[in-house]
Amino acid sequence: CSDTRFSVLSWAWPMVPWRGGVEQDFLEVPSMALEKFACEPALLKRVGQHFSGRADAPKLEEETVRQVKALERWMAGTQESRYFAMALFDLMVHSQAPPYSFDGVEGLSAQALFARVLERHTKLVQLPGSHFCASWYHLVIGYDAGFYGYGWSDVYAADLFEAMAQSPQGMLAPATGGHLRREILGPCASRSGAAML
């Protein structure tokens, strides 16, 4: 839904072979804002019904919708601590050459450093034999010490979601979605993130 004429001004991930797209701290804003809709009762009631539309068709019960909303922030502290540990690890591996040092321990591999940083900041012990860094592509696709940007994107996304939730027409109204498309999704990197907000 980009309105930009050139792809360099689109919502490009940093892995694209040109320095295009929005600012890194704004990259995940649209997806994170839309993720916040997932537990909204109005959306769950709209999508949580049988495709047939029959009056006697199964649908999500009110209690189920209430429980989904209540669990929206379940384990948020653990999730945020893990994000912080990952962002810190990303900054560390991009600011020093291996072998790494952390908390007074020298000679750490990337895998050992990740395990120590994760345990230090989350109190979670990494499962033996797992190699999370081998599948965490952000480290090598252009985020380069920029994983912390997810935190800023989430802050901006919360502001965007709140503005949509407060829309006089309602958060699921075509006018509200049209405003999102015109002001955020359409302009892409032809405007700064701050200007779009």
CSV table of C-alpha atoms in Angstrom, one decimal:
chain,number,residue,atom,x,y,z
A,1,CYS,CA,0.0,0.0,0.0
A,2,SER,CA,3.0,2.3,-0.5
A,3,ASP,CA,2.3,5.5,-2.5
A,4,THR,CA,6.0,6.1,-3.1
A,5,ARG,CA,7.3,6.2,-6.7
A,6,PHE,CA,10.7,4.6,-5.9
A,7,SER,CA,11.3,1.5,-4.0
A,8,VAL,CA,14.2,3.1,-2.1
A,9,LEU,CA,11.4,5.1,-0.2
A,10,SER,CA,9.3,2.0,0.6
A,11,TRP,CA,9.1,0.1,3.9
A,12,ALA,CA,12.4,-1.7,3.2
A,13,TRP,CA,14.1,-4.0,5.7
A,14,PRO,CA,17.7,-3.2,6.2
A,15,MET,CA,18.7,-6.4,4.4
A,16,VAL,CA,17.8,-4.9,1.0
A,17,PRO,CA,20.9,-4.1,-1.1
A,18,TRP,CA,20.4,-0.3,-0.9
A,19,ARG,CA,20.2,2.1,2.0
A,20,GLY,CA,16.5,2.7,1.7
A,21,GLY,CA,13.5,2.5,3.8
A,22,VAL,CA,12.4,4.3,6.9
A,23,GLU,CA,14.6,5.0,9.9
A,24,GLN,CA,15.6,1.8,11.7
A,25,ASP,CA,13.9,2.9,14.9
A,26,PHE,CA,10.6,3.3,12.9
A,27,LEU,CA,10.9,0.1,10.8
A,28,GLU,CA,8.7,-2.1,12.8
A,29,VAL,CA,6.0,0.5,13.8
A,30,PRO,CA,3.3,-0.6,11.4
A,31,SER,CA,3.5,-4.3,12.2
A,32,MET,CA,3.9,-3.7,16.0
A,33,ALA,CA,0.9,-1.3,16.0
A,34,LEU,CA,-1.3,-3.9,14.2
A,35,GLU,CA,-0.1,-6.7,16.5
A,36,LYS,CA,-1.7,-4.7,19.3
A,37,PHE,CA,-5.1,-5.3,17.7
A,38,ALA,CA,-4.8,-9.1,18.2
A,39,CYS,CA,-6.4,-9.1,21.7
A,40,GLU,CA,-8.9,-6.3,21.1
A,41,PRO,CA,-12.5,-7.6,21.9
A,42,ALA,CA,-14.0,-5.7,18.9
A,43,LEU,CA,-11.6,-7.4,16.5
A,44,LEU,CA,-11.9,-10.9,18.2
A,45,LYS,CA,-15.7,-10.7,17.9
A,46,ARG,CA,-15.5,-9.7,14.3
A,47,VAL,CA,-13.1,-12.4,13.2
A,48,GLY,CA,-14.0,-15.1,15.8
A,49,GLN,CA,-17.1,-16.3,14.0
A,50,HIS,CA,-17.8,-19.1,11.6
A,51,PHE,CA,-17.3,-18.4,7.9
A,52,SER,CA,-20.9,-19.3,7.1
A,53,GLY,CA,-22.4,-16.4,9.1
A,54,ARG,CA,-25.3,-18.6,10.2
A,55,ALA,CA,-27.0,-17.5,13.4
A,56,ASP,CA,-26.4,-21.0,14.9
A,57,ALA,CA,-22.8,-21.2,13.8
A,58,PRO,CA,-20.0,-21.4,16.5
A,59,LYS,CA,-18.4,-18.2,17.7
A,60,LEU,CA,-16.0,-17.1,20.4
A,61,GLU,CA,-17.9,-16.8,23.7
A,62,GLU,CA,-17.6,-13.6,25.7
A,63,GLU,CA,-15.7,-15.4,28.4
A,64,THR,CA,-13.1,-16.5,25.9
A,65,VAL,CA,-12.7,-13.0,24.5
A,66,ARG,CA,-12.3,-11.7,28.1
A,67,GLN,CA,-9.6,-14.3,28.8
A,68,VAL,CA,-7.7,-13.5,25.7
A,69,LYS,CA,-7.7,-9.8,26.6
A,70,ALA,CA,-6.7,-10.6,30.2
A,71,LEU,CA,-3.7,-12.6,29.0
A,72,GLU,CA,-2.4,-9.9,26.6
A,73,ARG,CA,0.4,-8.9,28.9
A,74,TRP,CA,1.1,-12.3,30.4
A,75,MET,CA,4.9,-12.8,30.9
A,76,ALA,CA,5.5,-9.3,29.6
A,77,GLY,CA,8.3,-8.8,32.1
A,78,THR,CA,10.1,-11.9,30.9
A,79,GLN,CA,9.6,-10.9,27.3
A,80,GLU,CA,11.0,-7.3,27.9
A,81,SER,CA,13.9,-8.6,29.8
A,82,ARG,CA,14.8,-11.0,27.0
A,83,TYR,CA,14.5,-8.2,24.5
A,84,PHE,CA,16.9,-6.1,26.6
A,85,ALA,CA,19.4,-8.9,26.9
A,86,MET,CA,19.3,-9.5,23.1
A,87,ALA,CA,19.7,-5.8,22.4
A,88,LEU,CA,22.6,-5.6,24.8
A,89,PHE,CA,24.2,-8.7,23.3
A,90,ASP,CA,23.8,-7.2,19.8
A,91,LEU,CA,25.6,-4.0,20.9
A,92,MET,CA,28.4,-6.0,22.5
A,93,VAL,CA,29.2,-8.3,19.6
A,94,HIS,CA,29.2,-5.3,17.2
A,95,SER,CA,31.5,-3.2,19.4
A,96,GLN,CA,34.3,-5.7,20.1
A,97,ALA,CA,36.2,-8.4,18.3
A,98,PRO,CA,35.9,-12.0,19.6
A,99,PRO,CA,36.7,-13.6,21.9
A,100,TYR,CA,34.4,-11.6,24.1
A,101,SER,CA,34.4,-10.7,27.8
A,102,PHE,CA,31.4,-10.2,30.1
A,103,ASP,CA,31.0,-9.9,33.8
A,104,GLY,CA,34.7,-10.5,34.4
A,105,VAL,CA,34.9,-13.7,32.3
A,106,GLU,CA,37.3,-13.6,29.3
A,107,GLY,CA,37.5,-15.7,26.2
A,108,LEU,CA,33.8,-16.2,25.5
A,109,SER,CA,32.5,-17.3,22.1
A,110,ALA,CA,29.5,-15.6,20.7
A,111,GLN,CA,27.3,-18.5,21.9
A,112,ALA,CA,28.7,-18.4,25.4
A,113,LEU,CA,28.4,-14.6,25.6
A,114,PHE,CA,24.7,-14.8,24.5
A,115,ALA,CA,24.0,-17.4,27.2
A,116,ARG,CA,25.7,-15.4,29.9
A,117,VAL,CA,24.0,-12.1,28.9
A,118,LEU,CA,20.6,-13.8,28.7
A,119,GLU,CA,20.9,-15.5,32.1
A,120,ARG,CA,22.3,-12.3,33.7
A,121,HIS,CA,19.3,-10.2,32.6
A,122,THR,CA,16.5,-12.7,32.5
A,123,LYS,CA,17.5,-15.3,35.0
A,124,LEU,CA,16.6,-17.8,32.3
A,125,VAL,CA,19.2,-20.5,31.6
A,126,GLN,CA,19.6,-21.3,27.9
A,127,LEU,CA,18.8,-24.9,27.0
A,128,PRO,CA,21.9,-27.1,26.6
A,129,GLY,CA,22.7,-27.8,22.9
A,130,SER,CA,20.6,-24.9,21.6
A,131,HIS,CA,22.3,-22.3,19.4
A,132,PHE,CA,20.0,-19.4,19.3
A,133,CYS,CA,22.5,-17.1,17.6
A,134,ALA,CA,22.7,-19.4,14.6
A,135,SER,CA,19.0,-18.6,13.8
A,136,TRP,CA,18.9,-15.0,14.9
A,137,TYR,CA,19.3,-13.4,11.5
A,138,HIS,CA,19.1,-9.8,12.7
A,139,LEU,CA,22.7,-10.0,13.7
A,140,VAL,CA,23.9,-10.2,10.1
A,141,ILE,CA,21.3,-8.7,7.8
A,142,GLY,CA,21.9,-5.0,8.4
A,143,TYR,CA,20.5,-4.4,11.9
A,144,ASP,CA,24.2,-4.3,13.0
A,145,ALA,CA,24.0,-3.1,16.6
A,146,GLY,CA,20.5,-1.8,16.0
A,147,PHE,CA,18.3,-4.5,17.5
A,148,TYR,CA,17.5,-2.0,20.3
A,149,GLY,CA,15.4,-0.2,17.6
A,150,TYR,CA,12.6,-2.7,18.3
A,151,GLY,CA,12.1,-1.0,21.6
A,152,TRP,CA,11.6,2.4,20.0
A,153,SER,CA,9.4,1.0,17.4
A,154,ASP,CA,7.2,-0.5,20.1
A,155,VAL,CA,6.9,2.9,21.8
A,156,TYR,CA,5.9,4.6,18.6
A,157,ALA,CA,3.5,1.7,17.8
A,158,ALA,CA,1.8,2.1,21.2
A,159,ASP,CA,1.2,5.8,20.4
A,160,LEU,CA,-0.1,4.9,17.0
A,161,PHE,CA,-2.4,2.2,18.3
A,162,GLU,CA,-3.7,4.5,21.0
A,163,ALA,CA,-4.6,7.2,18.4
A,164,MET,CA,-6.5,4.5,16.5
A,165,ALA,CA,-8.2,3.3,19.6
A,166,GLN,CA,-9.4,6.8,20.4
A,167,SER,CA,-10.6,7.5,16.8
A,168,PRO,CA,-14.2,8.9,17.0
A,169,GLN,CA,-15.2,6.6,14.2
A,170,GLY,CA,-13.9,3.5,16.1
A,171,MET,CA,-10.6,1.6,15.8
A,172,LEU,CA,-12.0,-0.8,13.1
A,173,ALA,CA,-13.8,1.8,11.0
A,174,PRO,CA,-12.8,2.3,7.4
A,175,ALA,CA,-12.0,6.0,8.1
A,176,THR,CA,-9.5,5.0,10.8
A,177,GLY,CA,-7.8,2.5,8.5
A,178,GLY,CA,-7.8,5.0,5.7
A,179,HIS,CA,-6.1,7.5,8.0
A,180,LEU,CA,-3.4,4.9,8.9
A,181,ARG,CA,-2.8,4.2,5.2
A,182,ARG,CA,-2.6,7.9,4.2
A,183,GLU,CA,-0.4,9.0,7.1
A,184,ILE,CA,1.8,6.0,7.8
A,185,LEU,CA,1.7,3.2,5.3
A,186,GLY,CA,1.4,5.2,2.1
A,187,PRO,CA,4.2,7.8,2.6
A,188,CYS,CA,6.7,5.3,3.8
A,189,ALA,CA,10.2,6.7,3.8
A,190,SER,CA,9.3,9.8,1.8
A,191,ARG,CA,8.6,11.3,5.2
A,192,SER,CA,10.4,10.9,8.5
A,193,GLY,CA,8.9,8.7,11.1
A,194,ALA,CA,8.5,11.7,13.4
A,195,ALA,CA,6.6,13.6,10.7
A,196,MET,CA,4.3,10.7,10.1
A,197,LEU,CA,3.4,10.4,13.8
